[in-house]
JSON list of C-alpha atoms in Angstrom, two decimals:
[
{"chain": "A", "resi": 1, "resn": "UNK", "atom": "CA", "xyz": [8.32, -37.51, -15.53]},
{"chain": "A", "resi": 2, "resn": "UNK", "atom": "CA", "xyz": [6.40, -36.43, -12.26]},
{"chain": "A", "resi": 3, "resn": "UNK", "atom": "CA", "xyz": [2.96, -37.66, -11.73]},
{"chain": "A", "resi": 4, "resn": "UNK", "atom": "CA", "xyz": [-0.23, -36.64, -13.91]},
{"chain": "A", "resi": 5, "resn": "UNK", "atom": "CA", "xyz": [-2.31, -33.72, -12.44]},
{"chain": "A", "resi": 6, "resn": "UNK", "atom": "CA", "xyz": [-5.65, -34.79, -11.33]},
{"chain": "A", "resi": 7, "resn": "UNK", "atom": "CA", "xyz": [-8.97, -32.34, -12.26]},
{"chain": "A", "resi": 8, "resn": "UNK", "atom": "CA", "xyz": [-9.26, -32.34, -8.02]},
{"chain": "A", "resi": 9, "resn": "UNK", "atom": "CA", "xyz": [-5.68, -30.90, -7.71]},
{"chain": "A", "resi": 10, "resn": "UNK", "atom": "CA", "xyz": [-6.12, -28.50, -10.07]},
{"chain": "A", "resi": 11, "resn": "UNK", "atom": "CA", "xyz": [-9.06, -27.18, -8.61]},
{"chain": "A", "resi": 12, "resn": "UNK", "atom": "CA", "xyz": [-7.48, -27.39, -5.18]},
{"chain": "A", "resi": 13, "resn": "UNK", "atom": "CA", "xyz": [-4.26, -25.28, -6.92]},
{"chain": "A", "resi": 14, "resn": "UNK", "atom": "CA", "xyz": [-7.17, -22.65, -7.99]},
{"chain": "A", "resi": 15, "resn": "UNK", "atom": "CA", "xyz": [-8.91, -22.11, -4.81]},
{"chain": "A", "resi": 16, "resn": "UNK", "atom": "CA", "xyz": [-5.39, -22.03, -2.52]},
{"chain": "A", "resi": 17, "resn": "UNK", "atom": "CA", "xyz": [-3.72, -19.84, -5.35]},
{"chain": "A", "resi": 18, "resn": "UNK", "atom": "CA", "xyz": [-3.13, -16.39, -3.27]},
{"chain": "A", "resi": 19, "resn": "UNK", "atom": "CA", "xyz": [-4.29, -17.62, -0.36]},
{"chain": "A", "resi": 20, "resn": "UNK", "atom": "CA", "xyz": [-1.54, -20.40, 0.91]},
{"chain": "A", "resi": 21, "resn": "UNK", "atom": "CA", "xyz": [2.30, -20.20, 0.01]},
{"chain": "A", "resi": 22, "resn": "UNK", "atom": "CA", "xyz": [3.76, -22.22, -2.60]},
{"chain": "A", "resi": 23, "resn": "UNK", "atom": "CA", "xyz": [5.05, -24.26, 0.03]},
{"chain": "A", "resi": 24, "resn": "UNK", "atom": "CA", "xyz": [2.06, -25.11, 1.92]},
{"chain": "A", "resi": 25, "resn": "UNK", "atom": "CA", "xyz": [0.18, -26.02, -1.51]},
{"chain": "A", "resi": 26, "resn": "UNK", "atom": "CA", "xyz": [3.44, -27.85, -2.43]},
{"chain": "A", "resi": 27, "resn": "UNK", "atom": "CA", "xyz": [3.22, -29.83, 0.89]},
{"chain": "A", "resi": 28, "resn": "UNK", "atom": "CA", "xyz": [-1.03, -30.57, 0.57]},
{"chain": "A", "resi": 29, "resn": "UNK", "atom": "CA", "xyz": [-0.72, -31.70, -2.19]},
{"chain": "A", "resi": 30, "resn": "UNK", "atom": "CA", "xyz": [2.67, -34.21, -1.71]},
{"chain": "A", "resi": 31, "resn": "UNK", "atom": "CA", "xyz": [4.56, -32.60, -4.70]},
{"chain": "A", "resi": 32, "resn": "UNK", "atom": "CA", "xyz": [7.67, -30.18, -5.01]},
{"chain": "A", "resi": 33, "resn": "UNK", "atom": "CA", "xyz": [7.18, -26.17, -4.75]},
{"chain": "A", "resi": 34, "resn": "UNK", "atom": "CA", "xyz": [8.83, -26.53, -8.36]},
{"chain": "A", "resi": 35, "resn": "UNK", "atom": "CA", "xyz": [6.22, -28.66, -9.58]},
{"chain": "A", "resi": 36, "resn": "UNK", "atom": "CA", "xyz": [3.44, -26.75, -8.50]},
{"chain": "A", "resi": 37, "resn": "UNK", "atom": "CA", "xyz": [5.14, -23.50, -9.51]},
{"chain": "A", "resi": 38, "resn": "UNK", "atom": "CA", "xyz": [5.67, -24.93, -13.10]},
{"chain": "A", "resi": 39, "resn": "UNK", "atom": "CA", "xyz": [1.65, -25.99, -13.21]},
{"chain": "A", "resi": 40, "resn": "UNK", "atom": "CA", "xyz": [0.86, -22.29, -11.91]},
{"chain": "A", "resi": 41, "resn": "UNK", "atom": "CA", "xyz": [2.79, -21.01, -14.51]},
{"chain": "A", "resi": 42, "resn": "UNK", "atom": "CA", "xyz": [1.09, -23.10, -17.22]},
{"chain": "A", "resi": 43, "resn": "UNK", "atom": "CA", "xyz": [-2.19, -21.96, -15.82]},
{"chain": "A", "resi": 44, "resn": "UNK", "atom": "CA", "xyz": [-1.64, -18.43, -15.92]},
{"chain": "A", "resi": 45, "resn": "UNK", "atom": "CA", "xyz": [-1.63, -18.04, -12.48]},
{"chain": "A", "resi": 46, "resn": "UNK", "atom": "CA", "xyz": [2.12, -17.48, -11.78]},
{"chain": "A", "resi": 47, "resn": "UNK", "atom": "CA", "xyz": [1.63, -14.00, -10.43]},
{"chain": "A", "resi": 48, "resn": "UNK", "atom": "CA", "xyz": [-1.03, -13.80, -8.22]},
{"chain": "A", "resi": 49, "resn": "UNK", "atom": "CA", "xyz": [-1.38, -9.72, -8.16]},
{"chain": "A", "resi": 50, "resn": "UNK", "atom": "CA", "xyz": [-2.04, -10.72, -12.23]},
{"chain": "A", "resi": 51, "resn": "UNK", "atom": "CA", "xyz": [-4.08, -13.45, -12.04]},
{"chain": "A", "resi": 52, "resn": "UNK", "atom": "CA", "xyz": [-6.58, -11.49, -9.60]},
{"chain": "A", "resi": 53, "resn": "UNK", "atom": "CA", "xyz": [-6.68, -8.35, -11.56]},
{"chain": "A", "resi": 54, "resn": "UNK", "atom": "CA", "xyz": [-6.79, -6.37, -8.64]},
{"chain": "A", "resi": 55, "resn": "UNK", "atom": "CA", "xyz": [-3.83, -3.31, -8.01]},
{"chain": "A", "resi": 56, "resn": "UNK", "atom": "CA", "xyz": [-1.43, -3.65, -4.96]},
{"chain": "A", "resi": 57, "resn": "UNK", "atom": "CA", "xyz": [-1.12, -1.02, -2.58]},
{"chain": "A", "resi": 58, "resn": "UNK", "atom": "CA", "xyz": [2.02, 0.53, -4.17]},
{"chain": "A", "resi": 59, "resn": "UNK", "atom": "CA", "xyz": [0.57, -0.16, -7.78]},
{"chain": "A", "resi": 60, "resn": "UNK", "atom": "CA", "xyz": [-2.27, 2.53, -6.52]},
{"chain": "A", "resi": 61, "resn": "UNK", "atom": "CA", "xyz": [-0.18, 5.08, -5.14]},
{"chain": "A", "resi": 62, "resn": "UNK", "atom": "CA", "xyz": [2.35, 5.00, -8.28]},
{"chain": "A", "resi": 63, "resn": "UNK", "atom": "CA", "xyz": [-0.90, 5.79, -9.95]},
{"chain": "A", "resi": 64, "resn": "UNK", "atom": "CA", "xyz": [-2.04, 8.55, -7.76]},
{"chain": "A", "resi": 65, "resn": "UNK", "atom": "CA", "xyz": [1.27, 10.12, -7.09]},
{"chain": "A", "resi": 66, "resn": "UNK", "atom": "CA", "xyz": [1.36, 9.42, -3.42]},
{"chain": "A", "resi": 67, "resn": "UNK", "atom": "CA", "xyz": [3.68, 7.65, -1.31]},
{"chain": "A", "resi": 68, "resn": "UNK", "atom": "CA", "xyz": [2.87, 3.98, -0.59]},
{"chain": "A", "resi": 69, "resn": "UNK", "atom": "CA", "xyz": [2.33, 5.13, 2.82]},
{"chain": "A", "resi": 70, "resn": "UNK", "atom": "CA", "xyz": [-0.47, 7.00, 2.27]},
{"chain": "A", "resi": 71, "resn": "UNK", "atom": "CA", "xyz": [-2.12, 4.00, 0.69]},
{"chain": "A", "resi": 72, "resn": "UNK", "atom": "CA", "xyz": [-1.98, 2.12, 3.57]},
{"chain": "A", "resi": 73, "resn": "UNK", "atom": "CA", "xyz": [-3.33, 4.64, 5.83]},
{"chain": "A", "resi": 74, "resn": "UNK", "atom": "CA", "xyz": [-6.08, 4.76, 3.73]},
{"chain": "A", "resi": 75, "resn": "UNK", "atom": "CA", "xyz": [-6.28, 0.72, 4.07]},
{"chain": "A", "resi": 76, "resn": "UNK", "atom": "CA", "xyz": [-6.14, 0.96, 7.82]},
{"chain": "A", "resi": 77, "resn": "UNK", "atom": "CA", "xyz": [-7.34, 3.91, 8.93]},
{"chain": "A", "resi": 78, "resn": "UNK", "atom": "CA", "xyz": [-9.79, 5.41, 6.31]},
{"chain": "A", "resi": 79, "resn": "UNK", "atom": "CA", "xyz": [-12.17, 2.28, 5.24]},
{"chain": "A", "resi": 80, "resn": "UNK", "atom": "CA", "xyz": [-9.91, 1.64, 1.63]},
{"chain": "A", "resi": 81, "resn": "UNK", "atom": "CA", "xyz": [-11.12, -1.72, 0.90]},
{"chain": "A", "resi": 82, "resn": "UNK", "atom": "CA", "xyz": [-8.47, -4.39, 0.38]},
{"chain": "A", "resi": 83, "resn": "UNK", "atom": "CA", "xyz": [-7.72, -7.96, 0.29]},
{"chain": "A", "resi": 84, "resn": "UNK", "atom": "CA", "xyz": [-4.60, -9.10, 1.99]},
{"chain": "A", "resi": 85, "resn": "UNK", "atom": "CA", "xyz": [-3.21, -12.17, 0.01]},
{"chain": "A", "resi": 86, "resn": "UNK", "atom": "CA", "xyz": [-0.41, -14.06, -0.30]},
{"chain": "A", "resi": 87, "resn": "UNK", "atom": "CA", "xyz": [2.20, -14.55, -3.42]},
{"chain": "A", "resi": 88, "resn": "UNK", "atom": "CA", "xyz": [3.57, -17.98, -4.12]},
{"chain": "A", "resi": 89, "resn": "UNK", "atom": "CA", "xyz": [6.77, -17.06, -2.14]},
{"chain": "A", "resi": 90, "resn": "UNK", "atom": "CA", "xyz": [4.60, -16.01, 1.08]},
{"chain": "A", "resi": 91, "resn": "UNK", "atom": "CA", "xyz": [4.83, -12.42, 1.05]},
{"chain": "A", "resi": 92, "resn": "UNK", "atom": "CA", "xyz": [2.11, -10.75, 1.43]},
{"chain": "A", "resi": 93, "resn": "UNK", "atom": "CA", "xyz": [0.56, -7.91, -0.31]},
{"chain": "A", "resi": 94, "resn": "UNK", "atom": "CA", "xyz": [-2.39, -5.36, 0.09]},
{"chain": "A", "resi": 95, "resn": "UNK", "atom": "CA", "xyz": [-4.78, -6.42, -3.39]},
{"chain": "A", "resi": 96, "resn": "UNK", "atom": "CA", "xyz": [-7.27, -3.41, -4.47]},
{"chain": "A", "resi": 97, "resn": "UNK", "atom": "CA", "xyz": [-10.20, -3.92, -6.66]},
{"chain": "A", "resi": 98, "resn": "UNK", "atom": "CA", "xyz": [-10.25, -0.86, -8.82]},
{"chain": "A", "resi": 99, "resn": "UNK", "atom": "CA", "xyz": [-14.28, -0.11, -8.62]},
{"chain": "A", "resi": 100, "resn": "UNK", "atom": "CA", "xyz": [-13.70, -0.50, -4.72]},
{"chain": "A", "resi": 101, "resn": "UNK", "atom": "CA", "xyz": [-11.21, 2.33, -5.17]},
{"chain": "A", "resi": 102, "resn": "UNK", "atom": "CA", "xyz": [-13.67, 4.58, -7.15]},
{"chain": "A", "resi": 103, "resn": "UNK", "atom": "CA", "xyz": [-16.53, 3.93, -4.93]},
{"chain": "A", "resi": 104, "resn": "UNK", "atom": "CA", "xyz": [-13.96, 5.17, -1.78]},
{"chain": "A", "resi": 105, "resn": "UNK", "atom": "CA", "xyz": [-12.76, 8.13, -3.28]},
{"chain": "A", "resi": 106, "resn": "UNK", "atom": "CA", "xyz": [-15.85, 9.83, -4.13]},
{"chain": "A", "resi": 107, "resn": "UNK", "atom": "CA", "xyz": [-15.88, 9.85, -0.95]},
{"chain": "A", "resi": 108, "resn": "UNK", "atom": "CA", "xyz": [-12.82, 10.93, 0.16]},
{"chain": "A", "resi": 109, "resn": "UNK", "atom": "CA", "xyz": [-12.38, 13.38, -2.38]},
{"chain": "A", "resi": 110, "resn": "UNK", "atom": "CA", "xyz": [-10.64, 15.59, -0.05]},
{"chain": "A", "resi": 111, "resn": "UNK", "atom": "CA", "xyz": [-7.57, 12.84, 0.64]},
{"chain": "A", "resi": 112, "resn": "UNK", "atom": "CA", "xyz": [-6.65, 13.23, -3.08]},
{"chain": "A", "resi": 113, "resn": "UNK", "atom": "CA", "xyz": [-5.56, 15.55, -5.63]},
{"chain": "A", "resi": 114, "resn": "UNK", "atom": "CA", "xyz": [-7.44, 14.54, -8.64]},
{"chain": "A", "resi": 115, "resn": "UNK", "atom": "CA", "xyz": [-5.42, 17.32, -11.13]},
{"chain": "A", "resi": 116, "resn": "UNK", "atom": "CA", "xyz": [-1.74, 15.62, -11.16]},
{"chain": "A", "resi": 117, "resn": "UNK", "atom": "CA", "xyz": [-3.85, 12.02, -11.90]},
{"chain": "A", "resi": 118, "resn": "UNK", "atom": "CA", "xyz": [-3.70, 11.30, -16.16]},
{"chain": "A", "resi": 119, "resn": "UNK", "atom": "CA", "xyz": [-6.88, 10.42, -17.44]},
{"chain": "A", "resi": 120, "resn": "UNK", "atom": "CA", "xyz": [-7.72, 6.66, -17.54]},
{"chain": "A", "resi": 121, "resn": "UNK", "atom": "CA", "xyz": [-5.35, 5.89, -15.46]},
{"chain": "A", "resi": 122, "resn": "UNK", "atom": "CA", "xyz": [-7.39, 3.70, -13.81]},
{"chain": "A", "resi": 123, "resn": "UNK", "atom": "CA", "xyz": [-10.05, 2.30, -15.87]},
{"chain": "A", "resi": 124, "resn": "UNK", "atom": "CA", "xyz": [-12.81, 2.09, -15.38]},
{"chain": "A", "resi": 125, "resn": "UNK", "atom": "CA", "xyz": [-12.96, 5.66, -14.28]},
{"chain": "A", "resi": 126, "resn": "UNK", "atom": "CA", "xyz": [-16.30, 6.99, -13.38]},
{"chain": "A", "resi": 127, "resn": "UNK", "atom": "CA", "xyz": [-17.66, 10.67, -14.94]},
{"chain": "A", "resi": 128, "resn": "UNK", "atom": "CA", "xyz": [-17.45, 12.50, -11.27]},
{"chain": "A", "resi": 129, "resn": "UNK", "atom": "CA", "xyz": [-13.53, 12.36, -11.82]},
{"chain": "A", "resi": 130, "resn": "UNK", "atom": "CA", "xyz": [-13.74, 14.84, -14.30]},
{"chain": "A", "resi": 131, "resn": "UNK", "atom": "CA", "xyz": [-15.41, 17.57, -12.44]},
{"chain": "A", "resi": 132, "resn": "UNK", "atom": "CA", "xyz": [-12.82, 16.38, -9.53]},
{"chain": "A", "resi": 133, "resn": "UNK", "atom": "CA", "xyz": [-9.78, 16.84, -12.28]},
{"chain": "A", "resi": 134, "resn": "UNK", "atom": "CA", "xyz": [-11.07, 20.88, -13.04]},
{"chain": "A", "resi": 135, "resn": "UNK", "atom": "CA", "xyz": [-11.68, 21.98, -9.51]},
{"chain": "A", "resi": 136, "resn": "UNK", "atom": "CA", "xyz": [-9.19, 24.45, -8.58]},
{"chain": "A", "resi": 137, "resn": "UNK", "atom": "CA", "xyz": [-8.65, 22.76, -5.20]},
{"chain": "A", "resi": 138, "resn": "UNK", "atom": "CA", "xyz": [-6.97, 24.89, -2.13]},
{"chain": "A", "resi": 139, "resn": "UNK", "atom": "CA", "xyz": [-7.15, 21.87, -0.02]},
{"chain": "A", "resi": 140, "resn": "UNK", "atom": "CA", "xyz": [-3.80, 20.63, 1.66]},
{"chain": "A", "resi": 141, "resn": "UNK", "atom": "CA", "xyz": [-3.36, 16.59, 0.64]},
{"chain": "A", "resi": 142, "resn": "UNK", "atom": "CA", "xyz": [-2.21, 14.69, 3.51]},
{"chain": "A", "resi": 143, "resn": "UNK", "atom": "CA", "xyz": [1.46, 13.24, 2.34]},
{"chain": "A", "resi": 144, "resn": "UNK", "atom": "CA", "xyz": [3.44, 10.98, 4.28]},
{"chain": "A", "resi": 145, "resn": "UNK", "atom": "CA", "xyz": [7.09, 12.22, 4.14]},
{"chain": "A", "resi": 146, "resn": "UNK", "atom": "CA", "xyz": [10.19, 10.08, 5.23]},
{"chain": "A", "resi": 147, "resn": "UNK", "atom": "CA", "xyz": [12.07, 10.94, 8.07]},
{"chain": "A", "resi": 148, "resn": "UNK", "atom": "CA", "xyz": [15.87, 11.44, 7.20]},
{"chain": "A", "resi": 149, "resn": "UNK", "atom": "CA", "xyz": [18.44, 11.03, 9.28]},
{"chain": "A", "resi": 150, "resn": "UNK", "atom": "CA", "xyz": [19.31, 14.17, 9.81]},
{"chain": "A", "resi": 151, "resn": "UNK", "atom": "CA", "xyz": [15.46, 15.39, 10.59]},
{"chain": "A", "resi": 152, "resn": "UNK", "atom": "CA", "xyz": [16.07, 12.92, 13.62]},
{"chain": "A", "resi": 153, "resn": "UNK", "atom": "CA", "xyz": [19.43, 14.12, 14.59]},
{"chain": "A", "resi": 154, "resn": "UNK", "atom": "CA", "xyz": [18.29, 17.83, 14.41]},
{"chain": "A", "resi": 155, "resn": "UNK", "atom": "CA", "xyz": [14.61, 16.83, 16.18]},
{"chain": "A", "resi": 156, "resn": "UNK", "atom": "CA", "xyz": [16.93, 15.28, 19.21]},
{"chain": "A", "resi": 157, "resn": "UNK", "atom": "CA", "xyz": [19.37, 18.06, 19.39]},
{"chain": "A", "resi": 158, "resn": "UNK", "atom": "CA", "xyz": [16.76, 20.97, 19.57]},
{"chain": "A", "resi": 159, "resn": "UNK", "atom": "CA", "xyz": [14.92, 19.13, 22.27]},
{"chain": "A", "resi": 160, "resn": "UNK", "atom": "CA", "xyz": [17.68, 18.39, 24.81]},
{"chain": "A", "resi": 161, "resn": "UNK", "atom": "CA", "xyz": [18.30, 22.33, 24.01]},
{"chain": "A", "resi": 162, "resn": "UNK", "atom": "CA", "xyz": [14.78, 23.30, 25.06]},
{"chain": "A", "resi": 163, "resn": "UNK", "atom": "CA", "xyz": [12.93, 23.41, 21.94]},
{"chain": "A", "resi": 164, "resn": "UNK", "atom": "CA", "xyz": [9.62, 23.31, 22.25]},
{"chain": "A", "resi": 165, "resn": "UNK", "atom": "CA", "xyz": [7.72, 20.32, 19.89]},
{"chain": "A", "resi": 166, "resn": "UNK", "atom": "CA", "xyz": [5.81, 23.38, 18.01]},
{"chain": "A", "resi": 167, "resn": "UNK", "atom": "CA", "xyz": [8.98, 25.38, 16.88]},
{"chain": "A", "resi": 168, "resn": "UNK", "atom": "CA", "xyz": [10.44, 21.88, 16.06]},
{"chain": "A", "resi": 169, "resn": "UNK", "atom": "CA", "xyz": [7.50, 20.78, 13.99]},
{"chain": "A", "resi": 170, "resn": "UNK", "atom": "CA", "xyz": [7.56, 24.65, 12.46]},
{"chain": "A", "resi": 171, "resn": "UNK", "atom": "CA", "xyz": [11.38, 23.97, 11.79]},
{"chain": "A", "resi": 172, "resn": "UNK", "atom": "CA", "xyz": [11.19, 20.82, 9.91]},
{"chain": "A", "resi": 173, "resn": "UNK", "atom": "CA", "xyz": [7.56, 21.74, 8.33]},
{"chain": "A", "resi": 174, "resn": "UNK", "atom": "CA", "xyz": [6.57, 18.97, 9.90]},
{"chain": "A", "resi": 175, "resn": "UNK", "atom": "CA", "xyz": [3.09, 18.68, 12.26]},
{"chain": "A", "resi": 176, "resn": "UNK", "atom": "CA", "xyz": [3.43, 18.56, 15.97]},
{"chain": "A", "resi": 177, "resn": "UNK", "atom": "CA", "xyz": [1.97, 15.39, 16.34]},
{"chain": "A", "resi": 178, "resn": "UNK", "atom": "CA", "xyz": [4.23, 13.81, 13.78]},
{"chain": "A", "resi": 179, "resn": "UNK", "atom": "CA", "xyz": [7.07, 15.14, 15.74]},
{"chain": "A", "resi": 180, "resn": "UNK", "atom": "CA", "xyz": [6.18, 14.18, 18.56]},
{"chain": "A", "resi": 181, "resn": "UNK", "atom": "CA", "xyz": [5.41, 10.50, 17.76]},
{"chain": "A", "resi": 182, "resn": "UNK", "atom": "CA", "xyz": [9.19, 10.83, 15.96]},
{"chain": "A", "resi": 183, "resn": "UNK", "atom": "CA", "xyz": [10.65, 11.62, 19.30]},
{"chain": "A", "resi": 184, "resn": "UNK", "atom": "CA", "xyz": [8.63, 9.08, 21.37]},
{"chain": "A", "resi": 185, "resn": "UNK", "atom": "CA", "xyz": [10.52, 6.33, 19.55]},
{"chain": "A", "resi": 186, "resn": "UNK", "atom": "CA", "xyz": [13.47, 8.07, 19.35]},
{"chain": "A", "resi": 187, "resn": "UNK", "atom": "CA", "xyz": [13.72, 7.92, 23.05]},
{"chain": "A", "resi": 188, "resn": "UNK", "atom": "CA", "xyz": [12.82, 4.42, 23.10]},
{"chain": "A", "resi": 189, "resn": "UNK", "atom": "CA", "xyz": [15.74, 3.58, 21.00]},
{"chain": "A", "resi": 190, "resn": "UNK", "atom": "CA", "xyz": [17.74, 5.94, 23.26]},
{"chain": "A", "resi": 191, "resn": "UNK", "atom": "CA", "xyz": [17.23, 4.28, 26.79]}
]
């Protein structure tokens, strides 16, 4: 039988919980990651995305019916709040309080498509989602889509024939700038 956990390293396990890797608590507090993964576990604090209550980046976009992409823009280009933390096994994922969420997209209404989103989805909703739900929106949402391999071969092709980046980026219904950031690294690759 290991050693008896002391009040002070279960407090210490609390505060560095999503914040270290299991190894680096393992190692500050002179024990073995299985040890300290066993008294997480205990605690009901194994999962860290569970134990904060908060929604990962790809948790939100399942929700919304967007690609995980467009989640992350949101993050880092569009003032989505979230919290970057860290699971026992040091990866690292993108934590979003739910109210933050709200409060952002009443702003943003325009980013998302409020129709193809169920109802309580994500509770707390507020009562502005309704009249968002019934608007017959015309607006075009922003979607990240995937380049395939054969988008890149074609994109490559047309433009050592001439193509210009607009009839690419009308080709592949694609926009210009998307194309043209496509084929930047493309040619990167290529020299």
């Amino acid at each position: 039988m290991g050693r008896k956990w002391t009040s002070e390293d279960i407090s210490f396990l609390q505060k560095r919980v999503g914040s270290c890797s299991l190894s680096a608590i393992a190692k500050q507090l002179n024990r073995s990651e299985n040890a300290v993964s066993l008294k997480l576990k205990r605690m009901g604090l194994g999962n860290t995305k569970n134990a904060t209550g908060l929604l990962t980046g790809n948790e939100l976009a399942e929700a919304l019916h967007v690609d995980r992409k467009t989640v992350h823009n949101w993050i880092q280009f569009h003032g989505l709040e979230a919290t970057s933390r860290i699971t026992c096994y040091e990866r690292k994922f993108c934590l979003i309080d739910v109210n933050s969420f709200w409060q952002w997209a009443e702003q943003n209404q325009k980013k998302i498509d409020f129709s193809i989103i169920e109802k309580h989805t994500l509770p707390p909703e507020p009562e502005w989602v309704d009249d968002a739900r019934k608007t017959n929106t015309e607006k075009t949402i922003k979607i990240y889509k995937r380049w395939t391999t054969k988008e890149i071969e074609l994109l490559i092709r047309w433009k050592e024939e001439g193509i210009s980046l607009n009839e690419i980026a009308e080709k592949l219904s694609r926009s210009r700038i998307s194309v043209e950031r496509r084929y930047a690294r493309c040619k990167i690759i290529l020299e």
